[in-house]
Each structure stands twice: as structure tokens, then as C-alpha cells.
Coordinates of N, CA and C and ligand atoms in Angstrom, one line a residue:
M563 N 12.7 21.1 27.3 CA 12.5 21.7 28.6 C 11.4 21.0 29.4
A564 N 11.5 20.9 30.7 CA 10.6 20.2 31.5 C 9.2 20.9 31.4
G565 N 8.1 20.1 31.3 CA 6.8 20.6 31.2 C 6.3 21.0 29.8
E566 N 7.2 20.9 28.9 CA 6.9 21.3 27.5 C 6.2 20.1 26.8
A567 N 5.1 20.3 26.1 CA 4.4 19.2 25.4 C 5.3 18.6 24.4
P568 N 5.3 17.2 24.3 CA 6.1 16.6 23.4 C 5.7 16.9 21.9
E569 N 6.6 17.0 21.0 CA 6.3 17.3 19.6 C 5.4 16.2 19.0
L570 N 4.4 16.6 18.4 CA 3.5 15.6 17.7 C 4.1 15.1 16.4
S571 N 3.9 13.9 16.1 CA 4.4 13.3 14.9 C 3.4 13.7 13.8
A572 N 3.9 13.6 12.5 CA 3.0 13.9 11.4 C 1.7 13.1 11.5
Q573 N 1.9 11.8 11.9 CA 0.7 10.9 12.0 C -0.2 11.4 13.0
E574 N 0.3 11.8 14.2 CA -0.6 12.3 15.3 C -1.3 13.6 14.9
R575 N -0.5 14.5 14.2 CA -1.1 15.7 13.8 C -2.2 15.5 12.8
A576 N -2.1 14.5 12.0 CA -3.0 14.2 10.9 C -4.4 13.9 11.5
G577 N -4.5 13.2 12.6 CA -5.8 13.0 13.2 C -6.6 11.9 12.6
K578 N -6.9 12.0 11.3 CA -7.8 11.0 10.7 C -7.0 9.9 10.1
A579 N -7.5 8.7 10.2 CA -6.8 7.5 9.7 C -7.5 7.0 8.4
F580 N -6.7 6.7 7.4 CA -7.2 6.1 6.2 C -6.5 4.8 5.9
P581 N -7.0 3.7 6.4 CA -6.3 2.4 6.2 C -6.6 1.9 4.8
V582 N -5.6 1.4 4.1 CA -5.8 0.9 2.7 C -5.4 -0.6 2.7
S583 N -6.3 -1.4 2.2 CA -6.1 -2.9 2.2 C -5.3 -3.2 0.9
W584 N -4.7 -4.4 0.8 CA -4.0 -4.8 -0.4 C -5.0 -4.7 -1.6
D585 N -6.2 -5.2 -1.4 CA -7.2 -5.2 -2.5 C -7.4 -3.8 -3.0
Q586 N -7.7 -3.0 -2.1 CA -8.0 -1.6 -2.4 C -6.8 -0.9 -3.1
F587 N -5.6 -1.2 -2.6 CA -4.4 -0.6 -3.2 C -4.2 -1.1 -4.6
H588 N -4.4 -2.4 -4.8 CA -4.3 -3.0 -6.2 C -5.3 -2.3 -7.2
R589 N -6.5 -2.2 -6.7 CA -7.5 -1.6 -7.5 C -7.2 -0.1 -7.8
D590 N -6.7 0.6 -6.8 CA -6.3 2.0 -7.1 C -5.1 2.1 -8.0
C591 N -4.2 1.2 -7.9 CA -3.0 1.2 -8.9 C -3.5 0.9 -10.3
R592 N -4.4 0.0 -10.4 CA -5.0 -0.3 -11.7 C -5.7 0.9 -12.3
A593 N -6.5 1.6 -11.5 CA -7.2 2.8 -11.9 C -6.2 3.8 -12.4
L594 N -5.1 4.0 -11.7 CA -4.0 4.9 -12.0 C -3.5 4.5 -13.4
T595 N -3.3 3.3 -13.6 CA -2.8 2.8 -14.9 C -3.7 3.1 -16.1
W596 N -5.0 3.1 -15.9 CA -5.9 3.4 -16.9 C -5.7 4.9 -17.4
R597 N -5.4 5.7 -16.4 CA -5.2 7.1 -16.7 C -3.8 7.3 -17.4
L598 N -2.8 6.6 -16.9 CA -1.5 6.7 -17.5 C -1.4 6.2 -18.9
N599 N -2.2 5.2 -19.2 CA -2.2 4.6 -20.5 C -2.6 5.7 -21.6
E600 N -3.3 6.7 -21.2 CA -3.7 7.7 -22.1 C -2.5 8.7 -22.4
V601 N -1.6 8.7 -21.4 CA -0.5 9.7 -21.5 C 0.8 9.2 -22.1
G602 N 1.0 7.9 -21.9 CA 2.3 7.2 -22.3 C 2.4 7.2 -23.8
P603 N 3.2 6.4 -24.4 CA 4.0 5.3 -23.8 C 5.2 5.9 -23.0
F604 N 5.7 5.1 -22.1 CA 6.9 5.5 -21.3 C 8.1 4.5 -21.5
H605 N 9.3 5.1 -21.6 CA 10.5 4.3 -21.8 C 10.8 3.5 -20.5
A606 N 10.5 4.1 -19.4 CA 10.9 3.4 -18.1 C 10.1 4.0 -17.0
V607 N 10.0 3.2 -15.9 CA 9.4 3.6 -14.7 C 10.5 3.9 -13.6
I608 N 10.3 5.0 -12.9 CA 11.3 5.3 -11.8 C 10.5 5.3 -10.5
A609 N 10.8 4.3 -9.7 CA 10.1 4.2 -8.4 C 10.8 5.1 -7.3
I610 N 10.1 5.9 -6.6 CA 10.7 6.6 -5.4 C 10.5 5.6 -4.2
T611 N 11.7 5.1 -3.8 CA 11.6 4.1 -2.7 C 11.4 4.8 -1.4
R612 N 10.9 4.0 -0.5 CA 10.4 2.6 -0.7 C 9.0 2.6 -1.1
G613 N 8.2 3.6 -0.7 CA 6.7 3.5 -1.0 C 6.3 3.4 -2.4
G614 N 7.2 3.8 -3.3 CA 6.8 3.8 -4.7 C 7.1 2.4 -5.4
L615 N 7.7 1.5 -4.6 CA 8.1 0.2 -5.2 C 6.9 -0.6 -5.6
V616 N 5.9 -0.7 -4.7 CA 4.8 -1.6 -5.0 C 3.9 -1.0 -6.1
P617 N 3.5 0.3 -6.0 CA 2.8 0.8 -7.2 C 3.5 0.8 -8.5
A618 N 4.9 1.0 -8.4 CA 5.7 0.9 -9.7 C 5.6 -0.5 -10.3
A619 N 5.7 -1.5 -9.5 CA 5.6 -2.9 -10.0 C 4.3 -3.1 -10.7
I620 N 3.2 -2.7 -10.1 CA 1.8 -2.9 -10.6 C 1.6 -2.1 -11.9
V621 N 2.0 -0.8 -11.9 CA 1.9 0.1 -13.0 C 2.7 -0.5 -14.2
A622 N 4.0 -0.9 -13.9 CA 4.9 -1.3 -15.0 C 4.3 -2.6 -15.6
R623 N 3.7 -3.5 -14.8 CA 3.1 -4.7 -15.3 C 2.0 -4.4 -16.3
E624 N 1.1 -3.5 -15.8 CA -0.1 -3.1 -16.6 C 0.3 -2.4 -17.9
L625 N 1.3 -1.6 -17.9 CA 1.7 -0.8 -19.1 C 2.7 -1.5 -19.9
G626 N 3.2 -2.7 -19.5 CA 4.2 -3.5 -20.3 C 5.5 -2.8 -20.3
V627 N 5.9 -2.0 -19.3 CA 7.2 -1.4 -19.2 C 8.1 -2.4 -18.4
R628 N 9.3 -2.7 -19.0 CA 10.2 -3.6 -18.3 C 11.4 -3.0 -17.7
I629 N 11.6 -1.7 -18.0 CA 12.8 -1.0 -17.4 C 12.3 -0.3 -16.2
I630 N 12.8 -0.6 -15.0 CA 12.4 0.0 -13.8 C 13.7 0.4 -13.0
D631 N 13.7 1.7 -12.6 CA 14.8 2.2 -11.9 C 14.3 2.7 -10.5
T632 N 15.2 3.0 -9.6 CA 14.8 3.6 -8.4 C 15.6 4.9 -8.0
V633 N 14.9 5.8 -7.3 CA 15.6 6.9 -6.7 C 15.3 6.7 -5.2
C634 N 16.3 6.5 -4.4 CA 16.1 6.1 -3.0 C 16.2 7.4 -2.1
I635 N 15.1 7.7 -1.5 CA 15.0 8.9 -0.7 C 14.5 8.6 0.7
A636 N 15.2 9.1 1.7 CA 14.7 8.9 3.1 C 14.2 10.3 3.6
S637 N 13.0 10.4 4.2 CA 12.6 11.6 4.8 C 11.9 11.4 6.1
Y638 N 10.8 10.6 6.1 CA 10.1 10.4 7.4 C 10.8 9.3 8.2
D639 N 11.1 9.6 9.4 CA 11.7 8.6 10.3 C 10.5 8.1 11.1
H640 N 9.9 6.9 10.6 CA 8.6 6.4 11.0 C 7.5 7.4 10.6
D641 N 7.3 8.5 11.3 CA 6.2 9.4 10.9 C 6.6 10.9 11.1
K642 N 7.9 11.1 11.4 CA 8.3 12.5 11.5 C 9.2 12.9 10.3
Q643 N 8.9 14.0 9.6 CA 9.7 14.3 8.4 C 10.9 15.1 8.9
G644 N 12.1 14.6 8.4 CA 13.4 15.3 8.7 C 13.9 15.8 7.4
E645 N 15.2 16.0 7.3 CA 15.8 16.5 6.1 C 15.7 15.4 5.0
L646 N 15.5 15.8 3.8 CA 15.5 14.7 2.7 C 16.9 14.3 2.4
Q647 N 17.1 13.0 2.3 CA 18.4 12.5 1.9 C 18.3 11.6 0.7
V648 N 19.0 11.9 -0.3 CA 19.0 11.1 -1.5 C 20.1 10.0 -1.2
L649 N 19.6 8.8 -1.0 CA 20.6 7.7 -0.6 C 21.1 7.1 -1.9
K650 N 20.3 7.1 -3.0 CA 20.8 6.6 -4.3 C 20.1 7.3 -5.4
G651 N 20.8 7.9 -6.3 CA 20.2 8.6 -7.4 C 19.8 7.6 -8.5
M652 N 19.3 8.1 -9.7 CA 18.9 7.3 -10.8 C 20.1 6.8 -11.5
S653 N 19.9 5.7 -12.2 CA 21.1 5.1 -13.0 C 21.3 6.0 -14.2
E654 N 22.6 6.0 -14.7 CA 22.9 6.7 -15.9 C 22.1 6.2 -17.1
A655 N 21.8 4.9 -17.1 CA 21.0 4.3 -18.2 C 19.6 5.0 -18.3
A656 N 19.0 5.1 -17.1 CA 17.6 5.6 -17.1 C 17.7 7.1 -17.4
I657 N 18.7 7.8 -16.9 CA 18.8 9.3 -17.2 C 18.9 9.5 -18.7
K658 N 19.7 8.6 -19.3 CA 20.0 8.7 -20.8 C 18.7 8.4 -21.6
L659 N 17.9 7.4 -21.1 CA 16.6 7.1 -21.8 C 15.7 8.3 -21.8
G660 N 15.8 9.1 -20.7 CA 14.9 10.3 -20.6 C 15.6 11.5 -21.2
G661 N 16.7 11.4 -22.0 CA 17.3 12.5 -22.6 C 17.9 13.5 -21.7
G662 N 18.1 13.1 -20.4 CA 18.7 14.0 -19.4 C 17.7 14.8 -18.7
T663 N 16.5 15.0 -19.3 CA 15.5 15.8 -18.6 C 14.3 15.0 -18.1
G664 N 14.3 13.7 -18.4 CA 13.2 12.8 -18.0 C 12.1 12.7 -19.0
K665 N 12.2 13.2 -20.2 CA 11.1 13.1 -21.2 C 10.8 11.6 -21.4
G666 N 9.6 11.2 -21.3 CA 9.2 9.8 -21.6 C 9.4 8.9 -20.4
L667 N 9.8 9.4 -19.3 CA 10.0 8.6 -18.1 C 8.8 8.8 -17.2
L668 N 8.4 7.8 -16.4 CA 7.3 7.8 -15.5 C 7.8 7.7 -14.1
I669 N 7.7 8.7 -13.3 CA 8.1 8.6 -11.8 C 6.8 8.2 -11.0
V670 N 7.0 7.2 -10.2 CA 5.9 6.7 -9.4 C 6.2 6.7 -7.9
D671 N 5.2 7.2 -7.1 CA 5.3 7.1 -5.7 C 3.9 6.7 -5.1
D672 N 3.9 6.3 -3.9 CA 2.6 5.9 -3.3 C 1.7 7.1 -3.0
L673 N 2.4 8.2 -2.6 CA 1.6 9.4 -2.2 C 2.4 10.7 -2.2
V674 N 1.8 11.8 -2.3 CA 2.4 13.1 -2.0 C 1.7 13.7 -0.8
D675 N 2.5 14.2 0.1 CA 1.9 14.8 1.3 C 2.3 16.3 1.3
T676 N 3.4 16.7 1.8 CA 3.8 18.1 1.7 C 4.3 18.4 0.3
G677 N 4.7 17.4 -0.4 CA 5.3 17.6 -1.7 C 6.8 17.7 -1.8
K678 N 7.4 17.6 -0.6 CA 8.9 17.9 -0.6 C 9.6 16.8 -1.4
T679 N 9.2 15.5 -1.2 CA 9.9 14.4 -1.9 C 9.7 14.6 -3.4
G680 N 8.4 14.8 -3.8 CA 8.1 15.0 -5.2 C 8.8 16.1 -5.8
R681 N 9.0 17.2 -5.1 CA 9.7 18.4 -5.6 C 11.1 18.1 -6.0
L682 N 11.7 17.3 -5.0 CA 13.1 17.0 -5.2 C 13.3 16.1 -6.5
V683 N 12.4 15.2 -6.7 CA 12.6 14.3 -7.9 C 12.2 15.0 -9.1
R684 N 11.2 15.9 -9.1 CA 10.8 16.7 -10.2 C 12.0 17.6 -10.7
D685 N 12.7 18.1 -9.7 CA 13.8 19.0 -10.0 C 14.9 18.2 -10.7
M686 N 15.0 16.9 -10.4 CA 16.0 16.0 -11.1 C 15.6 15.8 -12.5
L687 N 14.3 15.6 -12.7 CA 13.8 15.2 -14.0 C 12.6 16.0 -14.4
P688 N 12.8 17.3 -14.8 CA 11.7 18.2 -15.0 C 10.7 17.8 -16.0
D689 N 11.1 17.0 -17.1 CA 10.1 16.6 -18.1 C 9.5 15.3 -17.9
A690 N 9.8 14.6 -16.8 CA 9.2 13.3 -16.5 C 7.7 13.5 -16.1
H691 N 6.9 12.4 -16.3 CA 5.5 12.4 -15.8 C 5.5 11.9 -14.4
F692 N 4.9 12.6 -13.5 CA 4.9 12.2 -12.0 C 3.5 11.7 -11.6
A693 N 3.5 10.4 -11.2 CA 2.2 9.8 -10.8 C 2.3 9.3 -9.4
T694 N 1.2 9.5 -8.7 CA 1.1 8.9 -7.3 C -0.3 8.3 -7.2
V695 N -0.5 7.4 -6.3 CA -1.8 6.8 -6.1 C -2.7 7.7 -5.3
Y696 N -2.1 8.3 -4.2 CA -2.9 9.2 -3.3 C -2.2 10.6 -3.3
A697 N -3.0 11.6 -3.1 CA -2.4 13.0 -3.0 C -3.1 13.8 -1.9
K698 N -2.3 14.5 -1.1 CA -2.9 15.5 -0.2 C -2.8 16.9 -0.8
P699 N -3.6 17.8 -0.4 CA -3.7 19.1 -1.1 C -2.4 19.8 -1.3
K700 N -1.5 19.8 -0.3 CA -0.2 20.6 -0.4 C 0.7 20.0 -1.5
G701 N 0.6 18.7 -1.7 CA 1.5 18.1 -2.7 C 0.9 18.0 -4.1
R702 N -0.4 18.1 -4.1 CA -1.2 17.8 -5.3 C -0.7 18.6 -6.5
P703 N -0.3 19.9 -6.4 CA 0.1 20.6 -7.6 C 1.3 20.0 -8.3
L704 N 2.1 19.2 -7.5 CA 3.3 18.7 -8.1 C 3.1 17.4 -9.0
V705 N 1.9 16.8 -8.8 CA 1.6 15.5 -9.4 C 0.9 15.7 -10.7
D706 N 1.3 15.0 -11.7 CA 0.6 15.0 -13.0 C -0.7 14.2 -13.0
T707 N -0.6 13.0 -12.4 CA -1.7 12.0 -12.4 C -1.8 11.3 -11.0
F708 N -3.0 11.3 -10.5 CA -3.2 10.6 -9.2 C -4.6 10.0 -9.2
I709 N -4.9 9.2 -8.2 CA -6.3 8.6 -8.2 C -7.1 9.2 -7.1
T710 N -6.7 9.2 -5.9 CA -7.6 9.6 -4.8 C -6.9 10.8 -4.0
E711 N -7.7 11.8 -3.8 CA -7.2 12.9 -2.9 C -7.8 12.7 -1.5
V712 N -6.9 12.8 -0.5 CA -7.3 12.8 0.9 C -7.0 14.1 1.6
S713 N -7.7 14.5 2.6 CA -7.4 15.8 3.2 C -6.0 15.8 3.9
Q714 N -5.5 17.0 4.1 CA -4.2 17.1 4.6 C -4.1 16.6 6.1
D715 N -5.2 16.5 6.8 CA -5.2 16.0 8.1 C -5.5 14.5 8.2
T716 N -5.2 13.8 7.1 CA -5.4 12.4 7.1 C -4.1 11.7 7.0
W717 N -3.9 10.6 7.7 CA -2.7 9.7 7.6 C -3.1 8.4 6.9
I718 N -2.4 8.1 5.8 CA -2.7 6.9 5.1 C -1.9 5.8 5.6
F719 N -2.6 4.7 5.9 CA -1.9 3.5 6.4 C -1.8 2.5 5.3
F720 N -0.6 2.1 4.8 CA -0.5 1.2 3.7 C -0.5 -0.2 4.2
P721 N -0.9 -1.2 3.3 CA -1.0 -2.6 3.7 C 0.3 -3.2 4.2
W722 N 1.4 -2.7 3.6 CA 2.7 -3.3 4.0 C 3.2 -2.8 5.4
D723 N 2.5 -1.7 5.9 CA 2.8 -1.2 7.2 C 1.9 -1.7 8.3
T724 N 0.8 -2.4 7.9 CA -0.2 -2.8 8.9 C -0.5 -4.3 8.9
A725 N -1.2 -4.7 9.9 CA -1.6 -6.1 10.1 C -3.0 -6.2 10.7
L726 N -3.7 -7.3 10.4 CA -5.0 -7.5 11.0 C -4.8 -7.7 12.5
S727 N -5.6 -7.0 13.3 CA -5.5 -7.2 14.8 C -6.9 -7.1 15.4
Y728 N -7.1 -7.5 16.6 CA -8.3 -7.5 17.3 C -8.7 -6.0 17.6
H729 N -10.0 -5.7 17.4 CA -10.5 -4.4 17.7 C -11.7 -4.5 18.6
P730 N -11.6 -3.9 19.8 CA -12.7 -4.0 20.8 C -14.0 -3.4 20.3
P731 N -15.2 -4.0 20.7 CA -16.4 -3.4 20.2 C -16.6 -1.9 20.7
L732 N -17.4 -1.2 20.0 CA -17.6 0.2 20.4 C -18.2 0.4 21.8
R733 N -19.2 -0.5 22.1 CA -19.9 -0.4 23.4 C -19.2 -1.2 24.5
D734 N -18.9 -0.6 25.6 CA -18.2 -1.2 26.7 C -18.9 -2.5 27.1
G735 N -18.1 -3.6 27.3 CA -18.6 -4.8 27.8 C -19.4 -5.6 26.8
A736 N -19.4 -5.2 25.5 CA -20.2 -5.9 24.5 C -19.5 -7.1 24.0
A737 N -18.2 -7.3 24.4 CA -17.4 -8.4 23.8 C -17.9 -9.7 24.3
Ligands
PRP14 O1 5.2 14.7 0.1 P1 6.1 14.4 1.3 O2 5.7 15.2 2.5 O3 7.5 14.5 1.0 O4 5.8 12.9 1.7 C1 5.6 11.9 0.8 C2 6.7 10.8 0.9 O5 6.7 10.3 2.2 C3 6.6 8.8 2.2 O6 7.9 8.3 2.1 P2 8.9 8.1 3.3 O7 9.9 9.3 3.3 O8 8.1 7.9 4.5 O9 9.8 6.9 3.0 P3 9.4 5.4 2.5 O10 8.8 5.6 1.1 O11 10.7 4.7 2.5 O12 8.4 4.9 3.5 C4 5.9 8.6 0.9 O13 6.2 7.3 0.4 C5 6.4 9.6 0.0 O14 7.6 9.2 -0.7
GUN15 N1 2.2 5.9 5.5 C1 2.3 7.2 5.3 N2 3.4 7.8 5.0 C2 3.4 9.2 4.8 N3 4.4 10.0 4.6 C3 3.9 11.2 4.4 N4 2.5 11.2 4.6 C4 2.2 9.9 4.8 C5 1.0 9.2 5.1 O1 -0.1 9.8 5.1 N5 1.1 7.9 5.3
MG16 MG1 8.3 7.4 0.1

């Protein structure tokens, strides 16, 4: 309707920005692996794409896991969450390795926010271990292991979504 304020995106609602560099992300993934090493061993890693692909590769490398599968889910269109869509489920081979319930499987994603994506995958594999690098309070109860909690009003910017760019100085005319 005319005059109505445009709907804010999840990113705009978040307000606070938490940019993560490649270095920081790699360090956080390694820290996650230290914790997961106490919980495993795992037969396979299941990455929730696309955000889970990079941490899954790092975690699998550190833990010596060579079987990696994906569950492909689309929810945020840029930064607005819509209906969750499972574009591709797990392979039969991975499901079999987890005995049908996910036992001994490690699900990896970059973050949990509302927890909707995590809930969907947990329901597919209730006995799997679910790990994320970052967690916001609403999604946190769904995660078994994570490294850093950020507030619900924070938007995390991942290194694959960002680039170095000029930033003007704080004080006008100081450039
Ligand atoms: O806890 P939730 O509120 O469900 O949000 C978390 C999910 O959102 C992001 O994925 P996104 O759907 O943006 O897709 P992408 O991984 O392909 O970027 C992120 O990678 C998580 O998978
Ligand atoms: N990049 C990014 N994607 C998200 N999807 C849900 N929450 C977030 C977030 O904080 N950052
Ligand atoms: Mg994702």
C-alpha cells in the first residue's frame, strides 16, 4: 500500500555488523575442530549448503574424514528468509552410514540464526551431531557444538560474501 514502510530485511533488522575475515574464519573452524575431536570419531561430514561447505572442508581436513555429503537448502533470498526448500537431500550412502538416524554423522553449517534450517536437518537425522561455527540465541539450543555466540541483532558477514573496499574516515574532511 502507498505510504507503508518497506519491509526490513533480516540484515537491516539485525543492526549490528560482525564481519569475519578468512583468517578469523579459519581460526574459528580449527577451534571448532578441537571440540569436535573430543566427540567423534565421525563416519562422514554432511555440509548444509552453501554456507556449510567451507567449514565442512576445514573440519573434515582436520578430523581426517574423507566422506563428505551435502544437503542443499535454500531459505534466505540474499537476506530475507522465505520458505525453506530442500533442493537436494542426503545421499543413500551417507544415510546408510548413519544407520538411518544419523548416528556417527557430523552435520556442519556456518551458523544458526532462527534455527529453522538446523531444525529441518536435525529432523532428517535426529542422532547426528550438529556443529556450527557461529550461533545466535534463538538457534543455539539446536546446536551440539559451536564456537562463538553473537547476539540475535547481529548480522554476520562471511569472507566469501565480502570484499575489501575504501572506507571514509570518521571525521568529515579528514581524507
Ligand atoms: O537458522 P536460520 O535462520 O535458518 O539461518 C541459518 C541459515 O541461513 C544461512 O543460509 P542461507 O539460507 O542464507 O543459504 P546459503 O547457505 O546458501 O547462503 C546460513 O548459512 C544457515 O544455513
Ligand atoms: N551471512 C549471513 N547469513 C545469515 N543467514 C541467517 N543469518 C545470517 C547472518 O547473520 N549472516
Ligand atoms: Mg546456509
